[in-house]
Amino acid sequence: AVVSTQSTGENSVKIDVDGEDSVVGVNSANNIFRSSLSSEEDDEDEEEPQQTTVIRWEKINGGLKRVSKGSAGIWGVNSNNHIFKLNDDGNSWTRIAGGLTHIASGSEVWGVNSGDSIYKYVGSSSKTWEKIPGALTNVDVSESGHVWGVNRGGNIFRWLGSSWEHVSGAARQVSVGESGVWVVNSAGHIYYRVGTYGTSTHLAR
């Protein structure tokens, strides 16, 4: 199969994908986009018609510097570190109390602020966010509830439920999901942690 994509008009600099194979992203102008997939058949070759999957981008109202999509919804933060969640209409946002520089949506919503403090969204009537011990600049959460993060020194950690475990290696960004744990280091090199593919609870030490 052939996959083609239509441009968002500007470079899409940050994207996120969930288990539904749909993508959300923001570009350098803080415009927000959501992908849609369609299949088209090329009949020029009558003996072996070519099936092409076309990725089209739909612009969503608003402006964000980061966006993340998971079963907990589509969440994002803007240039003022204000937090927003996409409403059920798919085109408007609700502002959530608090301020974060980075946000991740999976089975839960986690984020970090400008002081490297870590928060998990609880959304109760008494408090919106629960502060988690530790300090990170980047965090990600999977659909299975696995949480990994990176601190300002490039150290990698995974959440054990009440504390963080230091994991060997160095990174500036981490991503965790059904495809495993992936990191990008300060040189821009990409690494996969062997044994983390799938939704295994041990996620390879």
PDB file of C-alpha atoms in Angstrom:
ATOM      1  CA  ALA A   1       0.000   0.000   0.000  1.00  0.00           C
ATOM      2  CA  VAL A   2       1.035   3.585  -0.600  1.00  0.00           C
ATOM      3  CA  VAL A   3       0.628   6.247   2.064  1.00  0.00           C
ATOM      4  CA  SER A   4       0.392   9.890   1.073  1.00  0.00           C
ATOM      5  CA  THR A   5      -0.203  12.962   3.179  1.00  0.00           C
ATOM      6  CA  GLN A   6      -1.496  16.457   2.593  1.00  0.00           C
ATOM      7  CA  SER A   7       0.575  19.232   4.117  1.00  0.00           C
ATOM      8  CA  THR A   8      -0.760  21.252   7.043  1.00  0.00           C
ATOM      9  CA  GLY A   9       0.593  24.367   5.346  1.00  0.00           C
ATOM     10  CA  GLU A  10       3.518  24.776   7.724  1.00  0.00           C
ATOM     11  CA  ASN A  11       5.968  22.367   9.278  1.00  0.00           C
ATOM     12  CA  SER A  12       4.223  20.155  11.840  1.00  0.00           C
ATOM     13  CA  VAL A  13       6.733  20.269  14.638  1.00  0.00           C
ATOM     14  CA  LYS A  14       5.012  18.241  17.377  1.00  0.00           C
ATOM     15  CA  ILE A  15       2.661  15.283  16.859  1.00  0.00           C
ATOM     16  CA  ASP A  16       1.044  12.558  18.961  1.00  0.00           C
ATOM     17  CA  VAL A  17      -0.634   9.297  17.961  1.00  0.00           C
ATOM     18  CA  ASP A  18      -2.814   6.918  19.970  1.00  0.00           C
ATOM     19  CA  GLY A  19      -3.969   3.334  19.535  1.00  0.00           C
ATOM     20  CA  GLU A  20      -6.721   4.399  17.113  1.00  0.00           C
ATOM     21  CA  ASP A  21      -4.088   5.302  14.484  1.00  0.00           C
ATOM     22  CA  SER A  22      -5.177   8.914  14.478  1.00  0.00           C
ATOM     23  CA  VAL A  23      -2.708  11.761  14.816  1.00  0.00           C
ATOM     24  CA  VAL A  24      -2.899  15.215  16.338  1.00  0.00           C
ATOM     25  CA  GLY A  25      -0.236  17.838  15.921  1.00  0.00           C
ATOM     26  CA  VAL A  26       0.737  21.479  16.182  1.00  0.00           C
ATOM     27  CA  ASN A  27       2.930  23.444  13.814  1.00  0.00           C
ATOM     28  CA  SER A  28       5.411  26.257  14.297  1.00  0.00           C
ATOM     29  CA  ALA A  29       2.574  28.805  14.231  1.00  0.00           C
ATOM     30  CA  ASN A  30       0.784  26.958  17.075  1.00  0.00           C
ATOM     31  CA  ASN A  31      -2.012  25.860  14.739  1.00  0.00           C
ATOM     32  CA  ILE A  32      -3.676  22.582  15.760  1.00  0.00           C
ATOM     33  CA  PHE A  33      -4.422  19.743  13.339  1.00  0.00           C
ATOM     34  CA  ARG A  34      -6.089  16.327  13.441  1.00  0.00           C
ATOM     35  CA  SER A  35      -5.596  13.628  10.818  1.00  0.00           C
ATOM     36  CA  SER A  36      -8.211  11.613   8.972  1.00  0.00           C
ATOM     37  CA  LEU A  37      -7.548   8.515   6.863  1.00  0.00           C
ATOM     38  CA  SER A  38      -9.193   7.478   3.612  1.00  0.00           C
ATOM     39  CA  SER A  39      -8.440   4.815   1.023  1.00  0.00           C
ATOM     40  CA  GLU A  40      -8.315   5.507  -2.684  1.00  0.00           C
ATOM     41  CA  GLU A  41      -7.880   2.983  -5.484  1.00  0.00           C
ATOM     42  CA  ASP A  42      -5.788   3.790  -8.530  1.00  0.00           C
ATOM     43  CA  ASP A  43      -7.438   2.116 -11.515  1.00  0.00           C
ATOM     44  CA  GLU A  44      -4.706   2.984 -14.016  1.00  0.00           C
ATOM     45  CA  ASP A  45      -3.281  -0.498 -13.628  1.00  0.00           C
ATOM     46  CA  GLU A  46      -6.298  -2.684 -14.362  1.00  0.00           C
ATOM     47  CA  GLU A  47      -4.492  -5.923 -13.558  1.00  0.00           C
ATOM     48  CA  GLU A  48      -3.188  -4.822 -10.142  1.00  0.00           C
ATOM     49  CA  PRO A  49      -5.003  -1.705  -8.891  1.00  0.00           C
ATOM     50  CA  GLN A  50      -2.969   0.244  -6.343  1.00  0.00           C
ATOM     51  CA  GLN A  51      -4.576   0.931  -2.953  1.00  0.00           C
ATOM     52  CA  THR A  52      -3.477   4.259  -1.523  1.00  0.00           C
ATOM     53  CA  THR A  53      -4.088   5.457   2.025  1.00  0.00           C
ATOM     54  CA  VAL A  54      -4.448   9.229   2.040  1.00  0.00           C
ATOM     55  CA  ILE A  55      -3.825  11.199   5.227  1.00  0.00           C
ATOM     56  CA  ARG A  56      -5.670  14.510   5.325  1.00  0.00           C
ATOM     57  CA  TRP A  57      -5.255  17.167   7.984  1.00  0.00           C
ATOM     58  CA  GLU A  58      -8.186  19.022   9.532  1.00  0.00           C
ATOM     59  CA  LYS A  59      -7.500  22.248  11.398  1.00  0.00           C
ATOM     60  CA  ILE A  60      -8.936  22.557  14.920  1.00  0.00           C
ATOM     61  CA  ASN A  61      -9.785  25.960  16.396  1.00  0.00           C
ATOM     62  CA  GLY A  62      -7.334  27.380  18.909  1.00  0.00           C
ATOM     63  CA  GLY A  63      -3.595  27.735  19.326  1.00  0.00           C
ATOM     64  CA  LEU A  64      -1.318  25.368  21.255  1.00  0.00           C
ATOM     65  CA  LYS A  65       2.404  24.725  21.550  1.00  0.00           C
ATOM     66  CA  ARG A  66       1.901  21.100  22.612  1.00  0.00           C
ATOM     67  CA  VAL A  67      -0.929  18.609  22.134  1.00  0.00           C
ATOM     68  CA  SER A  68      -1.430  15.013  23.255  1.00  0.00           C
ATOM     69  CA  LYS A  69      -4.121  12.428  22.516  1.00  0.00           C
ATOM     70  CA  GLY A  70      -5.141   9.368  24.546  1.00  0.00           C
ATOM     71  CA  SER A  71      -8.189   7.660  25.995  1.00  0.00           C
ATOM     72  CA  ALA A  72      -8.266  10.483  28.577  1.00  0.00           C
ATOM     73  CA  GLY A  73      -8.935  12.885  25.682  1.00  0.00           C
ATOM     74  CA  ILE A  74      -7.050  15.450  23.641  1.00  0.00           C
ATOM     75  CA  TRP A  75      -5.160  17.869  25.869  1.00  0.00           C
ATOM     76  CA  GLY A  76      -2.775  20.703  25.181  1.00  0.00           C
ATOM     77  CA  VAL A  77      -0.902  23.694  26.549  1.00  0.00           C
ATOM     78  CA  ASN A  78      -0.485  27.083  24.902  1.00  0.00           C
ATOM     79  CA  SER A  79       2.374  29.577  24.842  1.00  0.00           C
ATOM     80  CA  ASN A  80       1.200  30.999  28.189  1.00  0.00           C
ATOM     81  CA  ASN A  81       1.285  27.486  29.736  1.00  0.00           C
ATOM     82  CA  HIS A  82      -2.506  27.473  30.046  1.00  0.00           C
ATOM     83  CA  ILE A  83      -4.051  23.988  29.934  1.00  0.00           C
ATOM     84  CA  PHE A  84      -6.911  23.003  27.646  1.00  0.00           C
ATOM     85  CA  LYS A  85      -8.999  19.904  26.941  1.00  0.00           C
ATOM     86  CA  LEU A  86     -10.850  19.399  23.656  1.00  0.00           C
ATOM     87  CA  ASN A  87     -14.633  19.253  24.083  1.00  0.00           C
ATOM     88  CA  ASP A  88     -16.874  16.501  22.712  1.00  0.00           C
ATOM     89  CA  ASP A  89     -17.811  18.690  19.733  1.00  0.00           C
ATOM     90  CA  GLY A  90     -14.241  18.197  18.501  1.00  0.00           C
ATOM     91  CA  ASN A  91     -13.637  21.868  17.777  1.00  0.00           C
ATOM     92  CA  SER A  92     -13.789  23.859  21.018  1.00  0.00           C
ATOM     93  CA  TRP A  93     -11.707  23.779  24.182  1.00  0.00           C
ATOM     94  CA  THR A  94     -12.276  23.991  27.931  1.00  0.00           C
ATOM     95  CA  ARG A  95      -9.563  25.659  29.970  1.00  0.00           C
ATOM     96  CA  ILE A  96      -8.420  23.581  32.934  1.00  0.00           C
ATOM     97  CA  ALA A  97      -7.041  25.221  36.070  1.00  0.00           C
ATOM     98  CA  GLY A  98      -3.258  25.152  36.431  1.00  0.00           C
ATOM     99  CA  GLY A  99      -0.192  25.859  34.337  1.00  0.00           C
ATOM    100  CA  LEU A 100       2.063  23.344  32.564  1.00  0.00           C
ATOM    101  CA  THR A 101       4.851  23.460  29.997  1.00  0.00           C
ATOM    102  CA  HIS A 102       4.412  19.844  28.892  1.00  0.00           C
ATOM    103  CA  ILE A 103       1.387  17.523  28.953  1.00  0.00           C
ATOM    104  CA  ALA A 104       0.756  13.860  28.122  1.00  0.00           C
ATOM    105  CA  SER A 105      -2.576  12.077  27.660  1.00  0.00           C
ATOM    106  CA  GLY A 106      -2.931   8.301  27.842  1.00  0.00           C
ATOM    107  CA  SER A 107      -5.075   6.374  30.288  1.00  0.00           C
ATOM    108  CA  GLU A 108      -4.402   9.364  32.575  1.00  0.00           C
ATOM    109  CA  VAL A 109      -3.152  12.904  32.079  1.00  0.00           C
ATOM    110  CA  TRP A 110       0.271  13.905  33.429  1.00  0.00           C
ATOM    111  CA  GLY A 111       2.297  17.058  33.006  1.00  0.00           C
ATOM    112  CA  VAL A 112       5.222  19.126  34.216  1.00  0.00           C
ATOM    113  CA  ASN A 113       5.464  22.852  34.879  1.00  0.00           C
ATOM    114  CA  SER A 114       8.208  25.434  34.370  1.00  0.00           C
ATOM    115  CA  GLY A 115       9.718  24.550  37.744  1.00  0.00           C
ATOM    116  CA  ASP A 116       9.983  20.844  36.759  1.00  0.00           C
ATOM    117  CA  SER A 117       7.227  19.875  39.215  1.00  0.00           C
ATOM    118  CA  ILE A 118       5.162  16.847  38.159  1.00  0.00           C
ATOM    119  CA  TYR A 119       1.370  16.666  38.238  1.00  0.00           C
ATOM    120  CA  LYS A 120      -1.326  14.092  37.539  1.00  0.00           C
ATOM    121  CA  TYR A 121      -4.858  15.194  36.687  1.00  0.00           C
ATOM    122  CA  VAL A 122      -7.482  14.024  39.179  1.00  0.00           C
ATOM    123  CA  GLY A 123     -10.290  16.465  38.381  1.00  0.00           C
ATOM    124  CA  SER A 124     -12.072  16.100  41.703  1.00  0.00           C
ATOM    125  CA  SER A 125     -14.193  18.795  43.321  1.00  0.00           C
ATOM    126  CA  SER A 126     -11.490  19.393  45.943  1.00  0.00           C
ATOM    127  CA  LYS A 127      -8.453  19.587  43.657  1.00  0.00           C
ATOM    128  CA  THR A 128      -7.688  19.488  39.960  1.00  0.00           C
ATOM    129  CA  TRP A 129      -4.112  18.192  40.025  1.00  0.00           C
ATOM    130  CA  GLU A 130      -2.172  15.885  42.336  1.00  0.00           C
ATOM    131  CA  LYS A 131       1.472  16.804  42.785  1.00  0.00           C
ATOM    132  CA  ILE A 132       3.800  13.842  42.269  1.00  0.00           C
ATOM    133  CA  PRO A 133       7.203  13.697  43.997  1.00  0.00           C
ATOM    134  CA  GLY A 134      10.249  14.290  41.845  1.00  0.00           C
ATOM    135  CA  ALA A 135      11.329  16.724  39.150  1.00  0.00           C
ATOM    136  CA  LEU A 136      11.037  16.196  35.381  1.00  0.00           C
ATOM    137  CA  THR A 137      11.107  18.232  32.195  1.00  0.00           C
ATOM    138  CA  ASN A 138       9.391  15.603  30.035  1.00  0.00           C
ATOM    139  CA  VAL A 139       6.831  12.924  30.883  1.00  0.00           C
ATOM    140  CA  ASP A 140       4.687  10.447  28.974  1.00  0.00           C
ATOM    141  CA  VAL A 141       1.911   8.025  29.951  1.00  0.00           C
ATOM    142  CA  SER A 142       0.666   5.002  28.015  1.00  0.00           C
ATOM    143  CA  GLU A 143      -2.840   3.604  27.595  1.00  0.00           C
ATOM    144  CA  SER A 144      -1.829   0.941  30.133  1.00  0.00           C
ATOM    145  CA  GLY A 145      -0.887   3.543  32.735  1.00  0.00           C
ATOM    146  CA  HIS A 146       2.896   3.207  32.418  1.00  0.00           C
ATOM    147  CA  VAL A 147       4.595   6.544  33.115  1.00  0.00           C
ATOM    148  CA  TRP A 148       8.147   7.421  32.129  1.00  0.00           C
ATOM    149  CA  GLY A 149       9.978  10.730  32.362  1.00  0.00           C
ATOM    150  CA  VAL A 150      13.242  12.593  31.888  1.00  0.00           C
ATOM    151  CA  ASN A 151      14.767  15.202  34.182  1.00  0.00           C
ATOM    152  CA  ARG A 152      16.840  18.288  33.412  1.00  0.00           C
ATOM    153  CA  GLY A 153      20.053  16.252  33.720  1.00  0.00           C
ATOM    154  CA  GLY A 154      18.895  13.807  31.048  1.00  0.00           C
ATOM    155  CA  ASN A 155      18.264  10.998  33.526  1.00  0.00           C
ATOM    156  CA  ILE A 156      15.439   8.574  32.694  1.00  0.00           C
ATOM    157  CA  PHE A 157      12.856   7.404  35.233  1.00  0.00           C
ATOM    158  CA  ARG A 158       9.787   5.180  35.361  1.00  0.00           C
ATOM    159  CA  TRP A 159       6.944   5.513  37.860  1.00  0.00           C
ATOM    160  CA  LEU A 160       6.397   2.559  40.198  1.00  0.00           C
ATOM    161  CA  GLY A 161       3.155   3.846  41.686  1.00  0.00           C
ATOM    162  CA  SER A 162       4.610   5.680  44.672  1.00  0.00           C
ATOM    163  CA  SER A 163       8.203   6.460  43.650  1.00  0.00           C
ATOM    164  CA  TRP A 164      10.467   6.771  40.631  1.00  0.00           C
ATOM    165  CA  GLU A 165      12.985   4.160  39.539  1.00  0.00           C
ATOM    166  CA  HIS A 166      16.103   5.409  37.755  1.00  0.00           C
ATOM    167  CA  VAL A 167      16.621   3.631  34.416  1.00  0.00           C
ATOM    168  CA  SER A 168      19.988   3.423  32.691  1.00  0.00           C
ATOM    169  CA  GLY A 169      20.624   5.705  29.742  1.00  0.00           C
ATOM    170  CA  ALA A 170      20.309   9.400  28.977  1.00  0.00           C
ATOM    171  CA  ALA A 171      17.603  11.269  27.067  1.00  0.00           C
ATOM    172  CA  ARG A 172      15.901  14.602  26.548  1.00  0.00           C
ATOM    173  CA  GLN A 173      12.541  13.121  25.517  1.00  0.00           C
ATOM    174  CA  VAL A 174      10.720   9.842  26.218  1.00  0.00           C
ATOM    175  CA  SER A 175       7.655   8.242  24.652  1.00  0.00           C
ATOM    176  CA  VAL A 176       5.850   5.181  26.007  1.00  0.00           C
ATOM    177  CA  GLY A 177       3.014   3.192  24.452  1.00  0.00           C
ATOM    178  CA  GLU A 178       2.061  -0.152  22.980  1.00  0.00           C
ATOM    179  CA  SER A 179       5.091   0.058  20.675  1.00  0.00           C
ATOM    180  CA  GLY A 180       7.348   0.229  23.742  1.00  0.00           C
ATOM    181  CA  VAL A 181       9.574   2.850  25.305  1.00  0.00           C
ATOM    182  CA  TRP A 182      11.471   5.146  22.963  1.00  0.00           C
ATOM    183  CA  VAL A 183      13.820   8.031  23.773  1.00  0.00           C
ATOM    184  CA  VAL A 184      15.660  10.798  21.956  1.00  0.00           C
ATOM    185  CA  ASN A 185      19.012  11.894  23.383  1.00  0.00           C
ATOM    186  CA  SER A 186      20.752  15.273  23.297  1.00  0.00           C
ATOM    187  CA  ALA A 187      22.431  14.380  19.993  1.00  0.00           C
ATOM    188  CA  GLY A 188      19.066  13.645  18.384  1.00  0.00           C
ATOM    189  CA  HIS A 189      19.673   9.891  18.299  1.00  0.00           C
ATOM    190  CA  ILE A 190      16.658   7.609  18.804  1.00  0.00           C
ATOM    191  CA  TYR A 191      16.730   4.519  21.012  1.00  0.00           C
ATOM    192  CA  TYR A 192      14.231   1.756  21.761  1.00  0.00           C
ATOM    193  CA  ARG A 193      14.317  -0.074  25.110  1.00  0.00           C
ATOM    194  CA  VAL A 194      14.432  -3.784  24.299  1.00  0.00           C
ATOM    195  CA  GLY A 195      11.655  -5.843  25.874  1.00  0.00           C
ATOM    196  CA  THR A 196       9.132  -3.021  26.233  1.00  0.00           C
ATOM    197  CA  TYR A 197       6.977  -3.761  23.180  1.00  0.00           C
ATOM    198  CA  GLY A 198       3.277  -4.304  23.900  1.00  0.00           C
ATOM    199  CA  THR A 199       1.418  -3.677  27.131  1.00  0.00           C
ATOM    200  CA  SER A 200       3.556  -5.843  29.411  1.00  0.00           C
ATOM    201  CA  THR A 201       3.481  -4.646  33.006  1.00  0.00           C
ATOM    202  CA  HIS A 202       7.199  -5.227  33.600  1.00  0.00           C
ATOM    203  CA  LEU A 203       8.382  -2.990  30.729  1.00  0.00           C
ATOM    204  CA  ALA A 204      11.907  -4.410  30.815  1.00  0.00           C
ATOM    205  CA  ARG A 205      14.218  -3.163  33.505  1.00  0.00           C
TER     206      ARG A 205
END
